XYZ file of C-alpha atoms in Angstrom:
713
model
C -13.872 -108.423 43.744
C -16.364 -106.191 45.454
C -13.868 -105.539 48.181
C -11.053 -104.813 45.846
C -13.210 -102.316 43.880
C -14.183 -100.448 47.028
C -10.611 -100.452 48.125
C -9.566 -98.956 44.900
C -12.106 -96.159 45.385
C -10.790 -95.560 48.864
C -7.318 -95.213 47.495
C -8.615 -92.487 45.173
C -8.478 -94.504 42.021
C -11.650 -93.850 40.032
C -12.415 -95.157 36.544
C -12.092 -92.547 33.834
C -15.645 -93.054 32.717
C -16.949 -92.008 36.099
C -14.481 -89.026 36.880
C -16.614 -85.773 37.023
C -13.512 -83.510 36.620
C -12.035 -85.363 33.721
C -10.967 -84.373 30.288
C -14.519 -84.047 29.013
C -15.271 -81.210 31.389
C -11.974 -79.519 30.500
C -12.784 -79.703 26.815
C -16.223 -78.238 27.424
C -14.744 -75.421 29.473
C -12.103 -74.698 26.864
C -14.686 -74.713 24.097
C -16.923 -72.399 26.049
C -13.995 -70.046 26.679
C -13.113 -70.006 23.000
C -16.713 -69.318 22.071
C -16.977 -66.522 24.607
C -13.678 -65.067 23.436
C -14.760 -65.227 19.815
C -18.085 -63.713 20.779
C -16.309 -60.958 22.679
C -14.005 -60.272 19.763
C -16.926 -60.318 17.376
C -18.904 -58.030 19.668
C -15.993 -55.597 19.948
C -15.436 -55.656 16.183
C -19.146 -55.140 15.602
C -19.236 -52.271 18.090
C -16.101 -50.750 16.556
C -17.609 -50.828 13.070
C -21.096 -49.805 14.183
C -19.990 -46.959 16.439
C -16.802 -45.593 14.855
C -15.121 -42.462 16.229
C -16.412 -39.281 14.560
C -13.227 -38.617 12.604
C -15.179 -36.854 9.853
C -15.857 -34.033 12.291
C -12.101 -33.530 12.554
C -12.030 -32.498 8.901
C -14.008 -29.309 9.586
C -11.377 -26.561 9.514
C -11.164 -22.915 8.527
C -10.880 -22.040 4.842
C -7.617 -20.281 3.984
C -6.694 -17.766 1.271
C -3.007 -18.053 0.399
C -0.536 -15.847 -1.426
C 1.693 -16.991 -4.287
C 4.216 -18.507 -1.827
C 1.642 -20.295 0.327
C 1.567 -17.653 3.083
C -1.753 -17.058 4.820
C -3.562 -13.936 3.603
C -6.910 -14.491 5.249
C -8.759 -17.235 7.110
C -12.496 -17.777 7.443
C -14.031 -19.039 10.674
C -15.843 -22.378 10.616
C -19.635 -22.494 10.621
C -19.647 -22.636 14.424
C -17.444 -19.534 14.617
C -14.098 -21.175 15.416
C -10.676 -20.187 14.129
C -9.377 -23.682 13.440
C -6.499 -23.785 10.983
C -5.357 -27.108 9.578
C -2.005 -27.907 11.231
C 0.512 -30.696 10.773
C 3.740 -31.486 12.578
C 5.632 -30.045 9.601
C 3.968 -26.675 10.261
C 5.280 -26.493 13.833
C 8.687 -25.969 15.418
C 10.161 -29.447 16.176
C 11.048 -28.321 19.692
C 7.380 -27.670 20.397
C 6.573 -31.280 19.444
C 9.304 -32.547 21.779
C 8.010 -30.375 24.638
C 4.443 -31.494 24.033
C 5.261 -35.206 24.160
C 7.566 -34.772 27.148
C 4.864 -32.923 29.090
C 1.650 -34.616 27.980
C 2.453 -38.178 26.904
C 6.023 -39.445 27.291
C 5.225 -42.905 25.891
C 3.093 -41.591 23.014
C 5.062 -43.540 20.419
C 4.846 -46.833 22.360
C 1.296 -47.262 23.688
C -1.888 -48.110 21.742
C -4.113 -45.316 22.954
C -3.941 -45.956 26.696
C -0.796 -45.816 28.842
C -1.091 -48.521 31.591
C 1.834 -47.101 33.542
C 0.276 -43.646 33.604
C -3.052 -45.148 34.710
C -1.375 -47.036 37.537
C 0.528 -43.946 38.671
C -2.607 -41.783 38.643
C -4.573 -44.426 40.597
C -1.842 -44.789 43.219
C -1.597 -41.015 43.670
C -5.379 -40.778 44.040
C -5.430 -43.494 46.731
C -2.445 -42.031 48.551
C -3.524 -38.373 48.469
C -7.287 -38.730 48.370
C -7.488 -36.450 45.354
C -6.418 -36.349 41.705
C -2.759 -35.359 41.581
C -2.029 -36.061 37.923
C -4.040 -37.287 34.980
C -3.436 -40.296 32.795
C -4.847 -38.979 29.524
C -2.721 -39.734 26.512
C -2.648 -37.508 23.445
C -4.883 -40.094 21.752
C -7.419 -39.794 24.582
C -7.266 -36.011 24.364
C -7.923 -36.167 20.630
C -10.937 -38.409 21.359
C -12.252 -35.795 23.809
C -11.627 -32.926 21.370
C -13.482 -34.464 18.435
C -16.323 -35.788 20.628
C -16.624 -33.402 23.591
C -18.738 -34.250 26.674
C -20.329 -31.603 28.830
C -19.827 -33.551 32.088
C -16.649 -35.280 33.233
C -18.020 -38.587 34.530
C -16.576 -42.088 34.833
C -18.692 -43.144 31.865
C -17.336 -40.279 29.775
C -13.781 -41.271 30.722
C -14.394 -44.910 29.762
C -15.837 -43.815 26.423
C -12.764 -41.648 25.936
C -10.539 -44.680 26.523
C -12.534 -46.746 24.040
C -12.425 -43.966 21.469
C -8.669 -43.607 21.911
C -8.198 -47.311 21.151
C -10.477 -46.990 18.120
C -8.529 -43.976 16.851
C -5.204 -45.792 17.276
C -6.551 -48.671 15.146
C -7.415 -46.294 12.323
C -4.688 -43.689 12.349
C -0.935 -43.565 12.629
C 0.829 -41.675 15.381
C 1.667 -38.737 13.114
C -1.967 -38.437 12.029
C -3.122 -38.442 15.645
C -0.557 -35.771 16.468
C -1.817 -33.658 13.554
C -5.366 -33.894 14.903
C -4.211 -32.652 18.291
C -2.253 -29.786 16.730
C -5.380 -28.761 14.788
C -8.000 -29.107 17.557
C -6.207 -28.231 20.800
C -8.180 -25.443 22.559
C -6.516 -22.100 23.274
C -9.298 -20.031 24.775
C -12.224 -18.233 23.217
C -12.772 -19.402 19.661
C -9.134 -20.321 19.018
C -8.330 -23.931 18.207
C -5.077 -25.395 17.033
C -1.449 -24.378 17.371
C -1.347 -22.281 14.196
C -4.344 -20.159 15.161
C -2.930 -19.716 18.672
C 0.542 -18.763 17.443
C -0.893 -16.209 15.034
C -3.249 -14.790 17.678
C -0.736 -14.549 20.523
C 2.593 -14.085 18.741
C 1.565 -12.754 15.323
C 3.520 -15.417 13.439
C 3.331 -18.949 12.117
C 4.550 -21.619 14.591
C 7.424 -22.826 12.395
C 9.960 -20.915 14.499
C 9.135 -20.601 18.189
C 11.276 -19.565 21.114
C 11.430 -21.874 24.109
C 9.099 -19.590 26.057
C 6.579 -19.385 23.200
C 6.573 -23.157 22.688
C 6.115 -23.779 26.437
C 3.133 -21.425 26.626
C 1.449 -23.164 23.677
C 2.031 -26.547 25.357
C 0.561 -25.363 28.661
C -2.592 -23.531 27.555
C -4.767 -26.431 26.211
C -5.008 -28.062 29.669
C -7.010 -25.113 31.051
C -7.433 -22.806 28.036
C -9.741 -20.239 29.627
C -7.940 -20.040 32.972
C -4.519 -19.726 31.333
C -5.325 -17.051 28.772
C -2.556 -14.447 29.078
C -4.953 -11.581 28.413
C -7.158 -12.592 31.368
C -4.915 -14.370 33.861
C -1.283 -13.587 33.269
C -0.093 -15.142 36.527
C -1.693 -18.510 35.737
C -0.192 -18.471 32.249
C 3.285 -17.719 33.607
C 3.034 -20.466 36.246
C 1.855 -23.042 33.713
C 4.611 -22.093 31.282
C 7.204 -22.423 34.052
C 6.037 -25.989 34.803
C 6.313 -26.966 31.149
C 9.818 -25.510 30.942
C 10.860 -27.398 34.071
C 9.539 -30.679 32.660
C 11.264 -29.987 29.329
C 14.540 -29.395 31.150
C 14.197 -32.687 33.057
C 13.482 -34.484 29.777
C 16.522 -32.729 28.285
C 14.477 -31.157 25.530
C 16.103 -27.879 26.551
C 18.901 -27.042 28.963
C 18.256 -25.804 32.499
C 19.814 -22.441 31.717
C 17.603 -21.994 28.678
C 14.552 -22.916 30.724
C 15.390 -20.263 33.309
C 15.926 -17.609 30.642
C 12.705 -18.560 28.840
C 10.734 -18.314 32.087
C 11.845 -14.681 32.401
C 10.665 -13.591 28.923
C 7.500 -11.535 28.647
C 4.198 -13.168 27.733
C 1.925 -11.280 25.319
C -1.119 -9.867 27.068
C -3.165 -8.946 24.013
C -4.731 -11.260 21.475
C -3.980 -10.218 17.909
C -6.306 -10.383 14.938
C -5.617 -13.208 12.530
C -4.405 -12.129 9.063
C -7.222 -10.504 7.094
C -5.591 -9.265 3.900
C -7.135 -8.978 0.423
C -10.682 -9.026 1.773
C -12.433 -8.406 -1.555
C -10.345 -10.935 -3.468
C -10.832 -13.494 -0.697
C -14.600 -13.060 -0.843
C -14.527 -13.419 -4.629
C -12.517 -16.642 -4.333
C -15.039 -18.124 -1.895
C -17.951 -17.205 -4.143
C -16.335 -19.144 -6.979
C -15.856 -22.250 -4.832
C -17.874 -22.107 -1.579
C -16.863 -25.637 -0.556
C -13.134 -25.129 -0.961
C -10.596 -25.126 1.861
C -7.497 -23.632 0.250
C -7.666 -20.695 -2.142
C -4.285 -19.925 -3.748
C -3.837 -16.487 -5.305
C -1.162 -14.672 -7.306
C -0.799 -11.976 -4.647
C 2.399 -11.344 -2.715
C 1.741 -11.021 1.018
C 4.419 -8.373 1.562
C 3.203 -6.257 -1.352
C -0.436 -6.673 -0.323
C 0.290 -5.740 3.283
C 2.242 -2.654 2.206
C -0.428 -1.431 -0.217
C -3.230 -1.918 2.311
C -1.360 0.182 4.847
C -0.768 2.945 2.298
C -4.433 2.945 1.227
C -5.672 3.081 4.805
C -3.359 5.952 5.777
C -4.041 7.823 2.536
C -7.801 7.705 3.002
C -7.442 8.906 6.592
C -5.506 11.957 5.370
C -8.083 12.777 2.701
C -11.066 12.889 5.033
C -14.343 11.079 5.682
C -16.225 9.050 3.067
C -13.168 8.964 0.780
C -11.924 5.533 -0.282
C -8.808 4.311 -2.058
C -8.323 1.408 -4.472
C -4.979 0.085 -5.737
C -3.915 -2.598 -8.217
C -0.318 -3.697 -8.827
C 0.593 -6.164 -11.569
C 3.712 -7.871 -12.871
C 4.316 -6.582 -16.406
C 6.138 -9.749 -17.478
C 3.489 -12.272 -16.430
C 0.285 -10.269 -16.078
C -0.194 -11.582 -12.543
C -1.878 -9.373 -9.974
C 0.569 -9.133 -7.062
C -1.405 -6.647 -4.960
C -5.037 -5.550 -5.036
C -6.822 -3.249 -2.586
C -10.522 -2.778 -3.248
C -11.092 -0.127 -0.595
C -9.287 1.731 2.171
C -10.854 -0.485 4.853
C -13.224 -3.362 4.142
C -14.903 -2.980 7.542
C -15.313 0.829 7.429
C -18.997 1.415 6.679
C -18.522 5.205 6.502
C -16.363 4.672 3.400
C -18.536 1.860 1.972
C -15.540 -0.392 2.417
C -17.353 -3.505 1.239
C -17.451 -2.112 -2.341
C -14.515 -3.231 -4.487
C -13.703 0.034 -6.256
C -10.990 -1.579 -8.376
C -13.801 -3.189 -10.438
C -16.206 -0.246 -10.613
C -16.485 1.756 -13.852
C -15.554 5.426 -13.440
C -14.379 8.330 -15.614
C -10.590 8.094 -16.137
C -9.945 11.828 -16.554
C -6.668 12.469 -18.384
C -5.145 9.035 -17.849
C -5.818 7.995 -21.471
C -3.807 10.870 -22.960
C -0.515 8.926 -23.200
C -2.104 6.556 -25.699
C -3.200 9.472 -27.888
C 0.361 10.747 -27.983
C 1.610 7.217 -28.630
C -0.548 6.958 -31.750
C 0.692 10.347 -32.928
C 4.312 9.236 -32.458
C 3.612 5.997 -34.276
C 2.087 7.827 -37.235
C 5.025 10.187 -37.469
C 2.775 13.219 -36.906
C 4.939 14.598 -34.120
C 8.173 14.128 -32.217
C 8.852 14.971 -28.608
C 10.121 18.443 -29.467
C 7.445 19.265 -32.040
C 5.715 22.583 -31.272
C 1.978 22.331 -30.702
C -0.505 25.065 -29.855
C -2.230 25.301 -26.508
C -4.849 27.918 -27.308
C -8.661 27.917 -27.308
C -9.993 25.795 -30.141
C -13.354 24.721 -31.503
C -13.689 21.197 -32.889
C -17.087 21.313 -34.587
C -18.719 22.655 -31.449
C -16.540 20.812 -28.929
C -14.435 23.358 -27.036
C -12.005 21.697 -24.634
C -10.452 23.793 -21.896
C -7.506 23.143 -19.646
C -8.030 22.092 -16.048
C -6.823 25.435 -14.674
C -8.636 27.427 -17.392
C -5.293 28.882 -18.528
C -3.420 28.342 -21.796
C 0.308 28.023 -22.369
C 0.507 29.121 -25.997
C 3.164 27.280 -27.985
C 4.590 24.279 -26.158
C 6.476 21.173 -27.163
C 4.674 17.852 -27.351
C 6.813 16.689 -24.435
C 5.670 19.619 -22.305
C 2.041 19.192 -23.360
C 1.951 15.598 -22.116
C 3.887 16.282 -18.937
C 1.602 19.219 -18.072
C -1.453 17.192 -19.148
C -2.742 20.046 -21.312
C -6.177 19.315 -22.736
C -6.233 21.252 -26.008
C -3.024 19.732 -27.484
C -4.247 16.230 -26.593
C -7.547 16.827 -28.404
C -5.716 18.287 -31.431
C -3.738 15.045 -31.715
C -6.768 12.840 -31.053
C -8.612 14.635 -33.824
C -5.707 13.874 -36.147
C -5.330 10.172 -35.299
C -9.088 9.539 -34.852
C -11.033 8.466 -31.741
C -12.134 5.216 -33.382
C -8.528 4.195 -33.980
C -7.761 4.842 -30.337
C -10.631 2.574 -29.284
C -9.355 -0.121 -31.645
C -6.003 -0.004 -29.876
C -7.722 -0.394 -26.521
C -9.486 -3.491 -27.808
C -6.106 -4.939 -28.762
C -5.292 -4.814 -25.054
C -8.619 -6.566 -24.315
C -9.992 -3.374 -22.762
C -13.364 -2.049 -23.893
C -14.153 1.308 -22.306
C -17.846 2.034 -21.919
C -19.335 4.831 -23.981
C -22.642 6.583 -23.298
C -25.565 4.627 -24.816
C -25.910 4.891 -28.602
C -22.836 7.132 -28.968
C -19.841 6.639 -31.248
C -16.325 7.376 -30.008
C -15.768 11.127 -29.941
C -13.072 13.568 -28.960
C -14.348 13.673 -25.373
C -12.837 10.240 -24.666
C -9.442 11.950 -24.530
C -10.509 13.887 -21.428
C -12.374 11.148 -19.584
C -15.650 10.987 -21.496
C -15.705 7.207 -21.244
C -16.051 4.615 -18.470
C -13.224 2.349 -17.334
C -12.248 0.366 -14.232
C -8.976 0.618 -12.357
C -8.224 -2.983 -13.293
C -8.675 -2.156 -16.996
C -6.592 1.004 -16.737
C -3.736 -0.921 -15.158
C -4.006 -3.464 -17.975
C -3.635 -0.683 -20.557
C -0.584 0.743 -18.822
C 0.908 -2.728 -18.485
C 0.922 -2.886 -22.299
C 2.538 0.545 -22.475
C 5.193 -0.525 -19.954
C 5.737 -3.765 -21.881
C 7.179 -1.797 -24.813
C 3.813 -1.545 -26.516
C 2.822 -5.216 -26.374
C -0.493 -5.903 -24.627
C -0.494 -7.707 -21.300
C -3.674 -9.453 -20.209
C -3.975 -9.337 -16.441
C -5.240 -12.227 -14.368
C -7.974 -11.948 -11.776
C -5.651 -12.586 -8.854
C -7.175 -16.014 -8.211
C -6.579 -18.221 -11.217
C -3.582 -16.435 -12.660
C -3.407 -15.204 -16.239
C -6.191 -16.220 -18.654
C -3.915 -16.262 -21.687
C -2.218 -14.059 -24.284
C -3.895 -11.297 -26.255
C -4.437 -11.522 -29.997
C -0.813 -10.565 -30.709
C -1.338 -7.140 -32.261
C 0.612 -4.312 -30.606
C -1.055 -1.665 -28.514
C 1.609 0.768 -29.761
C 4.815 0.369 -31.680
C 7.864 -0.235 -29.508
C 9.376 3.108 -30.506
C 6.164 5.019 -29.787
C 5.773 3.313 -26.397
C 9.352 4.256 -25.506
C 8.752 7.916 -26.397
C 5.674 8.034 -24.147
C 7.470 6.307 -21.264
C 10.475 8.603 -21.704
C 8.252 11.666 -21.343
C 6.301 10.310 -18.368
C 9.467 9.238 -16.549
C 10.529 12.888 -16.362
C 7.320 14.189 -14.765
C 8.092 15.754 -11.401
C 6.897 13.709 -8.407
C 4.277 15.255 -6.115
C 5.446 17.465 -3.266
C 7.110 15.475 -0.506
C 7.662 12.352 -2.647
C 11.040 11.030 -3.717
C 11.775 10.385 -7.369
C 11.745 6.597 -7.678
C 12.608 6.216 -11.342
C 9.065 5.476 -12.419
C 6.976 6.836 -15.285
C 3.533 7.987 -14.239
C 0.419 9.890 -15.279
C -2.418 11.407 -13.279
C -6.025 12.184 -14.061
C -9.011 13.962 -12.527
C -12.584 13.381 -13.637
C -15.192 16.071 -14.141
C -16.579 17.527 -10.920
C -13.713 16.286 -8.685
C -15.277 12.837 -8.388
C -12.326 10.635 -9.295
C -8.595 11.092 -8.828
C -6.225 8.701 -10.623
C -2.547 7.962 -10.859
C -0.898 5.117 -12.774
C 2.843 4.476 -12.809
C 5.321 1.803 -13.800
C 8.957 0.819 -13.629
C 10.658 -1.918 -15.638
C 8.689 -4.703 -13.973
C 5.602 -3.529 -12.095
C 2.675 -1.251 -12.877
C 0.596 0.288 -10.099
C -2.719 2.068 -10.433
C -4.437 4.196 -7.785
C -8.023 5.465 -7.631
C -9.260 7.931 -5.013
C -12.838 9.129 -4.563
C -16.175 8.462 -2.942
C -17.890 5.148 -3.712
C -21.232 6.959 -3.912
C -19.845 9.079 -6.781
C -20.073 12.238 -4.707
C -17.812 15.192 -5.432
C -14.802 15.872 -3.207
C -13.856 19.560 -3.542
C -10.208 19.999 -4.434
C -9.650 16.306 -5.202
C -7.070 15.917 -8.002
C -4.963 13.137 -9.368
C -1.725 15.008 -8.757
C -2.632 16.138 -5.251
C -4.425 13.039 -3.931
C -3.624 9.938 -6.002
C 0.001 10.589 -7.013
C 1.361 10.750 -3.430
C -0.331 7.412 -2.724
C 1.199 5.977 -5.898
C 4.736 6.948 -4.897
C 4.195 5.773 -1.332
C 2.833 2.486 -2.683
C 6.005 1.843 -4.678
C 8.095 2.777 -1.639
C 6.250 0.516 0.839
C 5.478 -2.464 -1.380
C 8.827 -3.974 -0.459
C 10.061 -4.214 -4.054
C 13.232 -2.996 -5.705
C 12.644 -0.497 -8.506
C 13.570 -2.012 -11.864
C 15.018 0.501 -14.355
C 12.892 1.330 -17.374
C 14.024 -0.229 -20.663
C 16.473 1.715 -22.778
C 15.573 3.077 -26.205
C 14.823 0.346 -28.757
C 16.316 0.253 -32.224
C 15.044 3.217 -34.181
C 14.166 5.373 -31.165
C 15.904 8.758 -31.326
C 15.079 11.846 -29.302
C 15.952 14.770 -31.564
C 16.246 18.390 -30.555
C 13.980 20.750 -32.417
C 16.707 22.092 -34.665
C 17.348 18.573 -36.024
C 13.696 17.844 -36.820
C 12.550 17.935 -40.449
C 10.725 21.128 -41.297
C 7.368 19.361 -41.540
C 7.705 18.052 -37.980
C 8.844 21.177 -36.234
C 5.275 22.394 -35.719
C 2.001 20.535 -35.588
C -0.156 22.843 -37.669
C -3.956 22.771 -37.579
C -6.773 24.795 -39.008
C -9.449 26.608 -37.002
C -11.556 23.456 -37.190
C -8.850 21.408 -35.556
C -7.844 19.540 -38.731
C -4.350 19.120 -40.128
C -3.668 22.139 -42.299
C -3.653 21.744 -46.034
C -0.137 23.072 -46.209
C 1.037 20.134 -44.132
C -1.116 17.618 -45.951
C 0.010 18.722 -49.406
C 3.634 19.456 -48.558
C 6.330 17.435 -50.250
C 7.207 14.205 -48.451
C 9.797 14.503 -45.696
C 11.513 11.494 -44.128
C 11.043 11.942 -40.394
C 12.938 8.829 -39.366
C 15.685 7.941 -39.749
C 17.084 11.512 -40.031
C 19.871 12.462 -42.391
C 23.262 11.088 -41.332
C 21.888 8.994 -38.488
C 23.788 5.965 -37.214
C 21.187 3.308 -36.468
C 22.049 0.273 -34.378
C 19.822 -2.706 -35.188
C 19.853 -5.935 -33.238
C 19.550 -9.420 -34.669
C 16.420 -11.573 -34.485
C 16.433 -15.155 -33.271
C 17.333 -16.529 -36.715
C 20.254 -14.123 -37.107
C 18.409 -11.775 -39.482
C 18.824 -8.058 -38.771
C 15.848 -6.387 -37.087
C 13.765 -4.317 -39.574
C 14.230 -0.539 -39.508
C 11.085 1.552 -39.071
C 10.660 4.277 -41.700
C 8.480 7.339 -41.045
C 7.571 10.233 -43.263
C 5.419 13.319 -43.115
C 3.706 15.192 -45.911
C 3.284 13.936 -49.453
C 0.316 12.199 -50.991
C -0.264 8.432 -50.778
C 0.560 5.930 -52.109
C 4.286 5.976 -51.364
C 7.089 4.035 -52.983
C 10.232 3.449 -50.894
C 13.642 2.694 -52.394
C 16.746 1.419 -50.617
C 19.996 2.087 -52.492
C 17.982 2.602 -55.671
C 16.043 -0.637 -55.448
C 12.281 -0.394 -54.689
C 10.897 -2.171 -51.657
C 8.384 -4.948 -52.403
C 5.182 -3.164 -51.353
C 3.655 0.211 -52.115
C 2.639 1.875 -48.825
C -0.443 3.953 -48.148
C 0.564 4.730 -44.604
C 3.361 7.005 -43.481
C 5.033 4.261 -41.466
C 6.865 1.407 -43.219
C 9.648 -1.055 -42.533
C 12.859 -1.884 -44.360
C 14.855 -5.077 -43.912
C 18.558 -4.227 -44.471
C 20.747 -6.819 -46.155
C 23.670 -5.885 -43.943
C 25.463 -3.038 -42.233
C 27.063 0.062 -43.710
C 25.847 3.211 -45.449
C 22.516 3.141 -47.267
C 20.413 5.702 -49.093
C 16.683 5.656 -48.466
C 14.294 7.410 -50.840
C 10.533 7.892 -50.799
C 8.400 8.977 -53.785
C 4.775 10.080 -53.334
C 1.827 9.859 -55.756
C 2.761 13.238 -57.314
C 6.318 12.147 -58.021
C 7.870 14.242 -55.272
C 10.834 12.590 -53.558
C 12.945 12.858 -50.438
C 16.119 11.015 -49.509
C 18.346 10.458 -46.483
C 21.674 8.730 -46.063
C 22.101 6.579 -42.940
C 24.647 4.180 -41.487
C 23.299 0.814 -40.279
C 25.314 -1.077 -37.684
C-alpha cells in the first residue's frame, strides 16, 4: 500500500485534501477579487460624491436686460469682469453645432466622457512623431477644464480632467454638456461663450451664421488669444480654413462652400455688446440685484432709434446739453422707448442722471388741457375770437414769449401760436383748481411751490412735472380724453385709473385737431402727428410732446444742472428731435381718430352769438353781459345732422348738449318733454329714443328759453 500511494503521487494524482491549488484557493481568490472590486467601486462612489465637479460655478453668467420680444438690450459683466451670456444649442445656428462636433469631438454622442479611440490615436502619433500632433480632449473634458481651470498643464491636471469629464457625464445629458461648452468657451479677452463672441465680432446673435462665421467661432476657443482677429488676423484665417476643410470632409458643408467661406473677410475690430436703455437697466437691477433676466416693455428697434436721435440732437445743441425721451403705447400704457440722457457715459452732460424722472418746469405744454376744459364747458369753440392784449389778473400780468401781442385771434390760432394771454384768460374762467383736479384723474400730481394753492401761473409753467408724467397726460389726451396710466418700463402697466375722464371725448378731439395742424419745425416733414412745445422761464427747459393714433412721444432738452441755455426753445430745439424720433423709431404713423359723435368744427359765421367772442372784463373775468345773457344752445347748432353710434347693448349713444349764457339751474326739454334732471352746469346729455328730427329746448332760472331743431341719425 505504501508503494501504491507513492506511485500514485508520482503519476500526479494527489488527494483533494492535500492539493494547494485546489478549489479552496480559487474561492479565496475570487472572494478577495470581489471584495477589492466592491471596495474600488465604493471608493470611486465615495470620491465621486465627496469631490463632485464644481457645476455650480457654471451657473455664474451675465445678467441680461431684454426687450418685449426677448431681444438683448443690455448685459452686465459677471463679478470677475467676464461677458458670459447664457447660451443653449437652440440659441445657435445648427450648422455651427455640426461643425463643432465634427472638428472637436466626432464621437461626442457615443462616448462617456473619454474617447478611447482618440486617446489611442494621440498616443500613437506622439510615439511616432516625438511630439503632440493632435489632442484627445472631448467636449466633456473641455467643459471640465473650463469650469475648473488649472494654471499648469501637467499629467496630473490631465488625469483630473479625465475624471471630471466622467463625473460630468454621469450627472448631465449630452445636450446639457453642450450648453455648458457654448456658454463657457473662451474667445479672447473677457469674452466667454458663443453668444458673447458672435455679438462682439459680428454684431448679431448666433442664430443665423454664415459658414465662415461659424468656422471662426469653432476655431477660436482652442487658442483664443493667439487667434483673435483684431490681434493676429493671419492665425485666425488659418484656423478658420482648417475648420472649413474638416467640415467639408465630414460633409457638414460642401467643398465649394468651404472654399467660398475661406475667402470671406474676417472682422478685425471687436464691437461693444448691446448697451441700450442704461438707466432703465440700472433701475431693474436695483429692484432685483440677484436676478439674471430682466424683461422690459421696451422695443429694441424703437429704443435704438431714439437713443441715436438723442445722441445726435445733443451733439448739435452744444456742450453740457442733454436730451431725454419717452415713448408710450396709448392703447396699453406700456413704455416702448425711454432715453434718460443723451449718453449715459458722457460725464460732461451728466449722463448718469435720468432726466425723464426729474421734476422741471413744463413751460407751455399744459396749455392744451386749459383749452380742453374751455371746450368742454362750452365757453369757446375753435373759431371763437379771443383777445391777445396786455391784461392784469389781480396783479398777475402774463406776457407773450416774444413780448408782442396779436390783438384779436381765434382760439385755434391762440393755441397753435401758444399765446400766453389767451391761455390765462381761459384758465381764469375754468379755474386753476379744476385743472389740477383733471391732472389727478390722470394720476399726475404736478408739484406746486411750498404752501401755495394752484394759481394762474400753472398755465405758463409755474409748476413742477417730470417728462414721464407729461407723457402720461398727453397719452390721456391722445386716448380721446380717457386717462392712460403708464408703466415703469419694467413691470408693465400698474393698472387702470379711477375711470373719470381727463377731458370729454369731443373736447379732446378739438384739442388734437388744432395741434395736428401746427406747422412742423424747419427742415422736418409733416408726419401726421399732433404736437405742442414749451419753454420754461430763463431758457432752462425745452419741451415737445406729440402723438399719432397709437404712440405718444415726449422730448426734454436742457442742462441737468438747471443752467440756462441762451436761445433754447421748445420749437427750435425739442420739436426737431420729436419729429426725428417719430421718423427713426421704425414705426408706421397711425392716423389720428376721426371726430366723435357730437364733434363739429363750425366756422365763425355759424357760431351762436354768445360764442363768437370770448369777452372778459379788465380783471380777466367773464363779462357780466355774457354771464347774464339769455341762454344760447351752443351744441348741437340749429339744423345740424348728428350721427350717433350705438353702444354695446344697442342703445343709441347719448348726445352732448352745450349752452352758453343764462342763469342756472337749467331745464332741458326734448320734443316738449323735460329731461329727468335739472342741470346746474352748461353741459348735459340727452338719450334719444330713436332717429329723426327732434326739438331741443333749454329754460334758465329766469324763464328765458332757447331752442334748436336737429336731425338724429
